[in-house]
Amino acid sequence: MAYLAPKDYSKDPALLEAAARKMAGDLDLDWMQKIRERAAFRPGNPHRGLTLADINGGSYGPDSVPELVRHNFSMAPRGAILPKGLPSLGYTLNRKSEVWADAALALFEEGKSRHWAPARDIPWHALDGADPASREERALRQLCSLLSGVGLVCADIAARAVYRLNIEFHEIKYLLCMQMLDGARIAEATRKRALYGAGSLGVDSQALGELLKMVADSDSYPQSSAGLNLHLASLLQSFARHLEWATDNAADAMIWTRVAQDASRFLSYGVDHLRTLLRARPGEAEELNQHLDLLDNGLVGALGATEVIEPLIVLSGGAQPVARLYETLAAELFSRCESAGLGPRRARSPLCDFLKLLPGSS
Amino acid sequence: MTIPFPSLEYFQALQQRTREDSDIFEKLGVCDVDFGAKVGERMFSVRFEVCECVEVREGGDPTALDFVLAGPPEIWREMLQAIAQHGGADAAHTLNTLTHVGNQIQVEAQDAEGSDKLFRYMASIQEFFDQGRHLEIAFD
Amino acid sequence: MAYYGSVEDYRYNDDFLLRLRDLRRGNLDLGWLNAGTEQREFRAENPKRGLTYLDLDEGSYGFSELDNEPRGPRGAAPRGAAVEPEAQADLGPELNHKNDVWAYKVASFTEEAMSRQWDASTAIPWQDLDRYERPEELEIAFAQLCTFFTEVELIATDLPAKWSWRMNNQFQEVKHFIATQAMDEARHAEVFRKRALAGGIGLMEALPQAEHTLKAILDCNAYSEASAFMHLLAEGNVLTMFRFSEFISPTPVDKRIFQLVMQDEARHVSYGLQHLRWVMDKDPGRKEELHKTLEEAERISIGQFDAALLECMIVLAGKGTKPGQIAEGVKLVGGFQVRQIEEYFQRLRRAGFEERIERSLFRQLLADIGHPDPLAAA
């Protein structure tokens, strides 16, 4: 154990004496005077319940948090009185514009209210008519195997930031915890889909794995956020929408609708987060763009990998719908980047050249 | 229809309520537990599977159950009357309150894993007894 | 970015371009169709329960047959997929032994957690707070208690997050459980913050000693150490506190909060118990290391004496600050403290680590307050 108590409390007579005094009924009660800012917030809309936005009045709200947090490195909640002696928990994300997004509050509320559990919410029996030996079914199982890995790594990337994030940004911490759950659920749902019936998993993809590793090993949180919430979430959302389009059964329709829905929350946070960052520090746009150039190259590798593109072609009944899928994915990714304040990326991204090489490209 | 308490009919009526109000139990989530309710000397066993109460019976082996809620008839009666009066347990008569300090109802379990199931499924088990608000009960 | 991939620019990569050329000609490779993975029949054993992780526990896809040392896979691929160890993107997992992370029943806990999620915004009847008379001094005490819970709950988001990404993807069920725990605890911090800010008092003072306990948990050297400290001891203590807080809650609204958080906390404690039990069964050589961890954890817990926390519980339990009320509060809180230790000992017994009780620093503490020796009682 790395942390040692500053003294052996079990042999500290002063401590035991103080506790005994309290337990004899000798209370100070001075803490009862320590009321800093009274609050009695109520739901703005009873149908939504008491939301994070409802309770962010006065100094309890995020507007009270400075750009550089220098006053609190403990787990004391924002707005509490901070006495002397609070330890540092070692946070390394202490700059507001580096993590913040106003949209996070509503996205967290939305995610809770739209929770689903694959075990019981998916009508698995609707898959009973599928022919497990058909090429289409095997193609879907291959894609599910890959997306299961994507889900797991998405959860990991969010987890890497959770414990480094200063408590003053608790709404972002909450949202990242939800991203952990969302990622794990995508992994669960796609794994279960691949195995249901006479199922099996497919092959790993080195190219996709390299893209995931590039995002996971990002140098900074904004880079990691761009990779997770723009690139990987765009891929997840586009694939899920495409697979929903390609299906003819209720179970797949529900899985892919839900996955697209969850991925969309990542996207909303990512766009708003980068927009907030670049408004505060526009000089970081070029560095982020260079990072995205590298990720786009990784994305090209993943999208063009045999074990990714071929099952899509099989499921789509030809190459043309896959070309449309990739074109849409790229267009939406560029649009999100532009909306986030990164400027036009089409001209510099290797994705555009890649799209021209695709069979059936327009 | 008046249902006597304690009786198997009472627990069967609660079981029926879990089916009629299944939405509430579905929303609370999966609840896999075998527990006992001991009213004085009479013991009833309740089995929940997934989100539904699948079995109630009189008797049962306490060592085969996750835990047993054991209390004198007058405490059970007080709890059930509070549920009827308030449409659900009031602050003084929730299962946790009755089992926590003073042990008006005892939680008897073979081990920590069993008793922890009461806490893991507290909201479902509370709702099970709160369904008594729909019943007209006659006490022995 | 610290990792740039193995291909500098796919647009100029011959292999890549050749593959695309083949695709344009309509020639599919289809090598992925011959994954060589197992094909098995999987169905939901109980349709009402749906398709659970337990239903998938077969062969190379299952967790029961998963070796303690699953050699080879170190990347994103899920368990059972075809992986070429020399051609995978190595994510660098640090926890690669099943015994480091696994727990009996973890797949069930994960399914349960997914099924029993709730929403702090809508599951609590916040509007009803106004229906109940809440004396100022009790509301102040409750605000202090909620400040404490808001403060401590996030350790159980940060600690699991710190370790989960280091776990090999072969342990999917554990990683998923940990993700549910992170979400549960975020929700707990959320609900207590909301309660403090809805009650009329607001957040009060943070508690330094409690924070030192959190730091000690976060700084544990190994996951099993951290789990024993956090899941079993600290969350066990908090579970007993939740039960006590439900008991002393001033309104039914507050009782509802504690009923819901209690469920989640009990699940986390159960995971910790079952992980410790797994380690005791499969890797008993680690006992001494866990003794040392829990000894320091117990020492730090004894030092977690924040006057405001103890006093606010006494005020709430006695329902006021008059001498008679304080006397009643002290009596109830004294019983609660003993129960915290008793329940910790019960869990150690169930985990197969009964010998910890003999060495526990809490025994002396119980003796100091005149409580019978739990070993003698057992």
PDB file of C-alpha atoms in Angstrom, chain C residues 116-315:
ATOM      1  CA  ARG C 116     -31.271  -2.120 -11.796  1.00  0.00           C
ATOM      2  CA  GLN C 117     -30.095   1.257 -13.059  1.00  0.00           C
ATOM      3  CA  TRP C 118     -32.190   4.204 -11.886  1.00  0.00           C
ATOM      4  CA  ASP C 119     -32.295   7.910 -12.537  1.00  0.00           C
ATOM      5  CA  ALA C 120     -31.670  10.327  -9.671  1.00  0.00           C
ATOM      6  CA  SER C 121     -33.577  13.074 -11.468  1.00  0.00           C
ATOM      7  CA  THR C 122     -36.870  11.226 -11.756  1.00  0.00           C
ATOM      8  CA  ALA C 123     -36.777   8.282  -9.312  1.00  0.00           C
ATOM      9  CA  ILE C 124     -36.807  10.604  -6.297  1.00  0.00           C
ATOM     10  CA  PRO C 125     -40.012  12.557  -5.612  1.00  0.00           C
ATOM     11  CA  TRP C 126     -38.163  15.862  -5.197  1.00  0.00           C
ATOM     12  CA  GLN C 127     -41.370  17.891  -5.298  1.00  0.00           C
ATOM     13  CA  ASP C 128     -42.549  16.109  -2.153  1.00  0.00           C
ATOM     14  CA  LEU C 129     -39.786  17.598  -0.007  1.00  0.00           C
ATOM     15  CA  ASP C 130     -42.026  20.602   0.568  1.00  0.00           C
ATOM     16  CA  ARG C 131     -44.745  18.406   2.028  1.00  0.00           C
ATOM     17  CA  TYR C 132     -42.720  17.581   5.105  1.00  0.00           C
ATOM     18  CA  GLU C 133     -41.811  19.802   7.980  1.00  0.00           C
ATOM     19  CA  ARG C 134     -38.054  19.741   8.333  1.00  0.00           C
ATOM     20  CA  PRO C 135     -36.705  21.463  11.447  1.00  0.00           C
ATOM     21  CA  GLU C 136     -33.729  23.707  10.618  1.00  0.00           C
ATOM     22  CA  GLU C 137     -31.235  21.887  12.826  1.00  0.00           C
ATOM     23  CA  LEU C 138     -32.109  18.517  11.324  1.00  0.00           C
ATOM     24  CA  GLU C 139     -31.872  19.927   7.824  1.00  0.00           C
ATOM     25  CA  ILE C 140     -28.441  21.353   8.647  1.00  0.00           C
ATOM     26  CA  ALA C 141     -27.314  17.964   9.947  1.00  0.00           C
ATOM     27  CA  PHE C 142     -28.704  16.269   6.867  1.00  0.00           C
ATOM     28  CA  ALA C 143     -26.935  18.770   4.603  1.00  0.00           C
ATOM     29  CA  GLN C 144     -23.646  17.951   6.347  1.00  0.00           C
ATOM     30  CA  LEU C 145     -24.295  14.233   5.884  1.00  0.00           C
ATOM     31  CA  CYS C 146     -25.096  14.769   2.191  1.00  0.00           C
ATOM     32  CA  THR C 147     -21.937  16.856   1.775  1.00  0.00           C
ATOM     33  CA  PHE C 148     -19.944  13.929   3.157  1.00  0.00           C
ATOM     34  CA  PHE C 149     -21.617  11.405   0.850  1.00  0.00           C
ATOM     35  CA  THR C 150     -21.190  13.664  -2.191  1.00  0.00           C
ATOM     36  CA  GLU C 151     -17.527  13.891  -1.291  1.00  0.00           C
ATOM     37  CA  VAL C 152     -16.769  10.221  -0.748  1.00  0.00           C
ATOM     38  CA  GLU C 153     -18.859   8.563  -3.449  1.00  0.00           C
ATOM     39  CA  LEU C 154     -16.612   9.673  -6.286  1.00  0.00           C
ATOM     40  CA  ILE C 155     -13.701   7.619  -5.010  1.00  0.00           C
ATOM     41  CA  ALA C 156     -15.687   4.690  -6.315  1.00  0.00           C
ATOM     42  CA  THR C 157     -15.763   6.203  -9.790  1.00  0.00           C
ATOM     43  CA  ASP C 158     -12.094   7.132  -9.804  1.00  0.00           C
ATOM     44  CA  LEU C 159     -10.609   3.975  -8.342  1.00  0.00           C
ATOM     45  CA  PRO C 160     -12.386   1.536 -10.703  1.00  0.00           C
ATOM     46  CA  ALA C 161     -11.635   3.830 -13.634  1.00  0.00           C
ATOM     47  CA  LYS C 162      -7.972   3.918 -12.686  1.00  0.00           C
ATOM     48  CA  TRP C 163      -7.740   0.140 -12.980  1.00  0.00           C
ATOM     49  CA  SER C 164     -10.306  -0.939 -15.563  1.00  0.00           C
ATOM     50  CA  TRP C 165      -8.429   0.264 -18.666  1.00  0.00           C
ATOM     51  CA  ARG C 166      -5.373  -1.639 -17.462  1.00  0.00           C
ATOM     52  CA  MET C 167      -7.320  -4.910 -17.523  1.00  0.00           C
ATOM     53  CA  ASN C 168      -7.001  -7.254 -20.471  1.00  0.00           C
ATOM     54  CA  ASN C 169     -10.145  -7.359 -22.621  1.00  0.00           C
ATOM     55  CA  GLN C 170     -10.326 -11.070 -21.913  1.00  0.00           C
ATOM     56  CA  PHE C 171     -11.960 -10.056 -18.629  1.00  0.00           C
ATOM     57  CA  GLN C 172     -14.919  -8.360 -20.257  1.00  0.00           C
ATOM     58  CA  GLU C 173     -17.444  -9.199 -17.539  1.00  0.00           C
ATOM     59  CA  VAL C 174     -15.272  -7.586 -14.848  1.00  0.00           C
ATOM     60  CA  LYS C 175     -14.599  -4.516 -16.957  1.00  0.00           C
ATOM     61  CA  HIS C 176     -18.307  -4.209 -17.600  1.00  0.00           C
ATOM     62  CA  PHE C 177     -19.109  -4.582 -13.910  1.00  0.00           C
ATOM     63  CA  ILE C 178     -16.610  -1.852 -13.114  1.00  0.00           C
ATOM     64  CA  ALA C 179     -18.218   0.408 -15.705  1.00  0.00           C
ATOM     65  CA  THR C 180     -21.590  -0.123 -14.028  1.00  0.00           C
ATOM     66  CA  GLN C 181     -20.024   0.697 -10.691  1.00  0.00           C
ATOM     67  CA  ALA C 182     -18.551   3.940 -12.046  1.00  0.00           C
ATOM     68  CA  MET C 183     -21.994   4.891 -13.300  1.00  0.00           C
ATOM     69  CA  ASP C 184     -23.647   3.886 -10.010  1.00  0.00           C
ATOM     70  CA  GLU C 185     -21.279   6.025  -8.009  1.00  0.00           C
ATOM     71  CA  ALA C 186     -21.587   9.019 -10.310  1.00  0.00           C
ATOM     72  CA  ARG C 187     -25.322   8.744  -9.709  1.00  0.00           C
ATOM     73  CA  HIS C 188     -24.777   8.567  -5.952  1.00  0.00           C
ATOM     74  CA  ALA C 189     -22.674  11.724  -5.958  1.00  0.00           C
ATOM     75  CA  GLU C 190     -25.356  13.309  -8.105  1.00  0.00           C
ATOM     76  CA  VAL C 191     -28.265  12.362  -5.842  1.00  0.00           C
ATOM     77  CA  PHE C 192     -26.560  13.536  -2.646  1.00  0.00           C
ATOM     78  CA  ARG C 193     -25.498  16.812  -4.230  1.00  0.00           C
ATOM     79  CA  LYS C 194     -29.057  17.340  -5.423  1.00  0.00           C
ATOM     80  CA  ARG C 195     -30.436  16.593  -1.972  1.00  0.00           C
ATOM     81  CA  ALA C 196     -28.028  19.000  -0.302  1.00  0.00           C
ATOM     82  CA  LEU C 197     -28.959  21.709  -2.774  1.00  0.00           C
ATOM     83  CA  ALA C 198     -32.703  21.074  -2.571  1.00  0.00           C
ATOM     84  CA  GLY C 199     -33.019  21.177   1.194  1.00  0.00           C
ATOM     85  CA  GLY C 200     -32.515  24.876   1.865  1.00  0.00           C
ATOM     86  CA  ILE C 201     -29.068  24.694   3.471  1.00  0.00           C
ATOM     87  CA  GLY C 202     -26.700  23.928   0.615  1.00  0.00           C
ATOM     88  CA  LEU C 203     -23.384  22.140   0.741  1.00  0.00           C
ATOM     89  CA  MET C 204     -21.452  22.453   3.991  1.00  0.00           C
ATOM     90  CA  GLU C 205     -17.866  21.749   4.947  1.00  0.00           C
ATOM     91  CA  ALA C 206     -15.706  19.062   3.370  1.00  0.00           C
ATOM     92  CA  LEU C 207     -14.026  16.579   5.712  1.00  0.00           C
ATOM     93  CA  PRO C 208     -10.218  16.247   5.565  1.00  0.00           C
ATOM     94  CA  GLN C 209      -9.868  12.937   7.393  1.00  0.00           C
ATOM     95  CA  ALA C 210     -12.365  11.259   5.091  1.00  0.00           C
ATOM     96  CA  GLU C 211     -10.377  12.585   2.143  1.00  0.00           C
ATOM     97  CA  HIS C 212      -7.199  10.991   3.446  1.00  0.00           C
ATOM     98  CA  THR C 213      -9.001   7.651   3.375  1.00  0.00           C
ATOM     99  CA  LEU C 214      -9.970   8.319  -0.236  1.00  0.00           C
ATOM    100  CA  LYS C 215      -6.395   9.125  -1.134  1.00  0.00           C
ATOM    101  CA  ALA C 216      -5.201   5.941   0.513  1.00  0.00           C
ATOM    102  CA  ILE C 217      -7.683   3.921  -1.540  1.00  0.00           C
ATOM    103  CA  LEU C 218      -6.705   5.613  -4.783  1.00  0.00           C
ATOM    104  CA  ASP C 219      -3.003   5.077  -4.111  1.00  0.00           C
ATOM    105  CA  CYS C 220      -3.173   1.310  -3.518  1.00  0.00           C
ATOM    106  CA  ASN C 221      -0.420  -0.548  -5.372  1.00  0.00           C
ATOM    107  CA  ALA C 222      -2.515  -3.357  -6.802  1.00  0.00           C
ATOM    108  CA  TYR C 223      -6.097  -3.825  -7.880  1.00  0.00           C
ATOM    109  CA  SER C 224      -6.844  -6.567  -5.350  1.00  0.00           C
ATOM    110  CA  GLU C 225      -5.501  -4.374  -2.563  1.00  0.00           C
ATOM    111  CA  ALA C 226      -7.628  -1.487  -3.732  1.00  0.00           C
ATOM    112  CA  SER C 227     -10.671  -3.735  -4.046  1.00  0.00           C
ATOM    113  CA  ALA C 228     -10.268  -5.163  -0.536  1.00  0.00           C
ATOM    114  CA  PHE C 229      -9.924  -1.670   0.893  1.00  0.00           C
ATOM    115  CA  MET C 230     -12.624  -0.004  -1.149  1.00  0.00           C
ATOM    116  CA  HIS C 231     -15.231  -2.634  -1.994  1.00  0.00           C
ATOM    117  CA  LEU C 232     -15.070  -4.646   1.176  1.00  0.00           C
ATOM    118  CA  LEU C 233     -14.036  -2.294   3.968  1.00  0.00           C
ATOM    119  CA  ALA C 234     -14.919   1.232   2.821  1.00  0.00           C
ATOM    120  CA  GLU C 235     -18.049   0.462   0.807  1.00  0.00           C
ATOM    121  CA  GLY C 236     -19.073  -2.041   3.455  1.00  0.00           C
ATOM    122  CA  ASN C 237     -18.876   0.790   5.963  1.00  0.00           C
ATOM    123  CA  VAL C 238     -20.802   3.072   3.646  1.00  0.00           C
ATOM    124  CA  LEU C 239     -23.463   0.398   3.110  1.00  0.00           C
ATOM    125  CA  THR C 240     -24.024   0.225   6.855  1.00  0.00           C
ATOM    126  CA  MET C 241     -24.084   4.029   6.875  1.00  0.00           C
ATOM    127  CA  PHE C 242     -26.709   4.053   4.134  1.00  0.00           C
ATOM    128  CA  ARG C 243     -28.855   1.667   6.159  1.00  0.00           C
ATOM    129  CA  PHE C 244     -28.398   3.831   9.223  1.00  0.00           C
ATOM    130  CA  SER C 245     -29.081   6.983   7.231  1.00  0.00           C
ATOM    131  CA  GLU C 246     -32.290   5.486   5.891  1.00  0.00           C
ATOM    132  CA  PHE C 247     -33.237   4.746   9.483  1.00  0.00           C
ATOM    133  CA  ILE C 248     -32.560   8.328  10.618  1.00  0.00           C
ATOM    134  CA  SER C 249     -33.766  10.075   7.465  1.00  0.00           C
ATOM    135  CA  PRO C 250     -36.043  12.989   8.193  1.00  0.00           C
ATOM    136  CA  THR C 251     -38.486  12.425   5.278  1.00  0.00           C
ATOM    137  CA  PRO C 252     -39.775   9.603   3.046  1.00  0.00           C
ATOM    138  CA  VAL C 253     -38.066  11.373   0.145  1.00  0.00           C
ATOM    139  CA  ASP C 254     -34.745  10.790   1.877  1.00  0.00           C
ATOM    140  CA  LYS C 255     -35.660   7.218   2.702  1.00  0.00           C
ATOM    141  CA  ARG C 256     -36.224   6.595  -0.981  1.00  0.00           C
ATOM    142  CA  ILE C 257     -32.773   7.944  -1.793  1.00  0.00           C
ATOM    143  CA  PHE C 258     -31.123   5.593   0.666  1.00  0.00           C
ATOM    144  CA  GLN C 259     -33.158   2.573  -0.422  1.00  0.00           C
ATOM    145  CA  LEU C 260     -31.902   3.056  -3.962  1.00  0.00           C
ATOM    146  CA  VAL C 261     -28.264   3.829  -3.234  1.00  0.00           C
ATOM    147  CA  MET C 262     -28.157   0.934  -0.779  1.00  0.00           C
ATOM    148  CA  GLN C 263     -28.960  -1.542  -3.548  1.00  0.00           C
ATOM    149  CA  ASP C 264     -26.058  -0.402  -5.674  1.00  0.00           C
ATOM    150  CA  GLU C 265     -23.661  -0.290  -2.763  1.00  0.00           C
ATOM    151  CA  ALA C 266     -24.584  -3.809  -1.656  1.00  0.00           C
ATOM    152  CA  ARG C 267     -23.792  -5.054  -5.161  1.00  0.00           C
ATOM    153  CA  HIS C 268     -20.353  -3.433  -5.057  1.00  0.00           C
ATOM    154  CA  VAL C 269     -19.664  -4.911  -1.640  1.00  0.00           C
ATOM    155  CA  SER C 270     -20.751  -8.319  -2.923  1.00  0.00           C
ATOM    156  CA  TYR C 271     -18.305  -8.042  -5.827  1.00  0.00           C
ATOM    157  CA  GLY C 272     -15.509  -7.115  -3.409  1.00  0.00           C
ATOM    158  CA  LEU C 273     -16.377 -10.037  -1.170  1.00  0.00           C
ATOM    159  CA  GLN C 274     -16.427 -12.438  -4.106  1.00  0.00           C
ATOM    160  CA  HIS C 275     -13.156 -11.105  -5.517  1.00  0.00           C
ATOM    161  CA  LEU C 276     -11.450 -11.539  -2.165  1.00  0.00           C
ATOM    162  CA  ARG C 277     -12.930 -15.026  -1.906  1.00  0.00           C
ATOM    163  CA  TRP C 278     -11.594 -15.826  -5.379  1.00  0.00           C
ATOM    164  CA  VAL C 279      -8.124 -14.648  -4.399  1.00  0.00           C
ATOM    165  CA  MET C 280      -8.258 -16.656  -1.158  1.00  0.00           C
ATOM    166  CA  ASP C 281      -9.225 -19.788  -3.099  1.00  0.00           C
ATOM    167  CA  LYS C 282      -7.001 -19.443  -6.146  1.00  0.00           C
ATOM    168  CA  ASP C 283      -4.047 -17.432  -5.002  1.00  0.00           C
ATOM    169  CA  PRO C 284      -3.697 -17.905  -1.228  1.00  0.00           C
ATOM    170  CA  GLY C 285      -0.069 -16.821  -1.388  1.00  0.00           C
ATOM    171  CA  ARG C 286      -1.353 -13.254  -1.489  1.00  0.00           C
ATOM    172  CA  LYS C 287      -2.857 -13.431   1.983  1.00  0.00           C
ATOM    173  CA  GLU C 288       0.038 -11.698   3.699  1.00  0.00           C
ATOM    174  CA  GLU C 289      -0.036  -8.833   1.208  1.00  0.00           C
ATOM    175  CA  LEU C 290      -3.770  -8.431   1.825  1.00  0.00           C
ATOM    176  CA  HIS C 291      -3.263  -8.583   5.588  1.00  0.00           C
ATOM    177  CA  LYS C 292      -0.837  -5.679   5.294  1.00  0.00           C
ATOM    178  CA  THR C 293      -3.223  -3.722   3.100  1.00  0.00           C
ATOM    179  CA  LEU C 294      -6.211  -4.236   5.353  1.00  0.00           C
ATOM    180  CA  GLU C 295      -4.159  -3.506   8.455  1.00  0.00           C
ATOM    181  CA  GLU C 296      -3.202  -0.113   7.053  1.00  0.00           C
ATOM    182  CA  ALA C 297      -6.746   0.370   5.769  1.00  0.00           C
ATOM    183  CA  GLU C 298      -8.111  -0.339   9.248  1.00  0.00           C
ATOM    184  CA  ARG C 299      -5.589   2.066  10.771  1.00  0.00           C
ATOM    185  CA  ILE C 300      -6.623   4.799   8.345  1.00  0.00           C
ATOM    186  CA  SER C 301     -10.299   4.041   8.990  1.00  0.00           C
ATOM    187  CA  ILE C 302      -9.783   4.452  12.726  1.00  0.00           C
ATOM    188  CA  GLY C 303      -8.156   7.786  11.970  1.00  0.00           C
ATOM    189  CA  GLN C 304     -11.141   8.838   9.905  1.00  0.00           C
ATOM    190  CA  PHE C 305     -12.551  10.826  12.757  1.00  0.00           C
ATOM    191  CA  ASP C 306     -14.283  13.935  11.474  1.00  0.00           C
ATOM    192  CA  ALA C 307     -16.173  15.590  14.303  1.00  0.00           C
ATOM    193  CA  ALA C 308     -18.758  17.107  11.974  1.00  0.00           C
ATOM    194  CA  LEU C 309     -19.674  13.719  10.513  1.00  0.00           C
ATOM    195  CA  LEU C 310     -20.024  11.974  13.850  1.00  0.00           C
ATOM    196  CA  GLU C 311     -21.970  14.861  15.331  1.00  0.00           C
ATOM    197  CA  CYS C 312     -24.370  15.281  12.420  1.00  0.00           C
ATOM    198  CA  MET C 313     -25.265  11.595  12.656  1.00  0.00           C
ATOM    199  CA  ILE C 314     -25.834  11.930  16.398  1.00  0.00           C
ATOM    200  CA  VAL C 315     -28.091  14.955  15.837  1.00  0.00           C
TER     201      VAL C 315
END
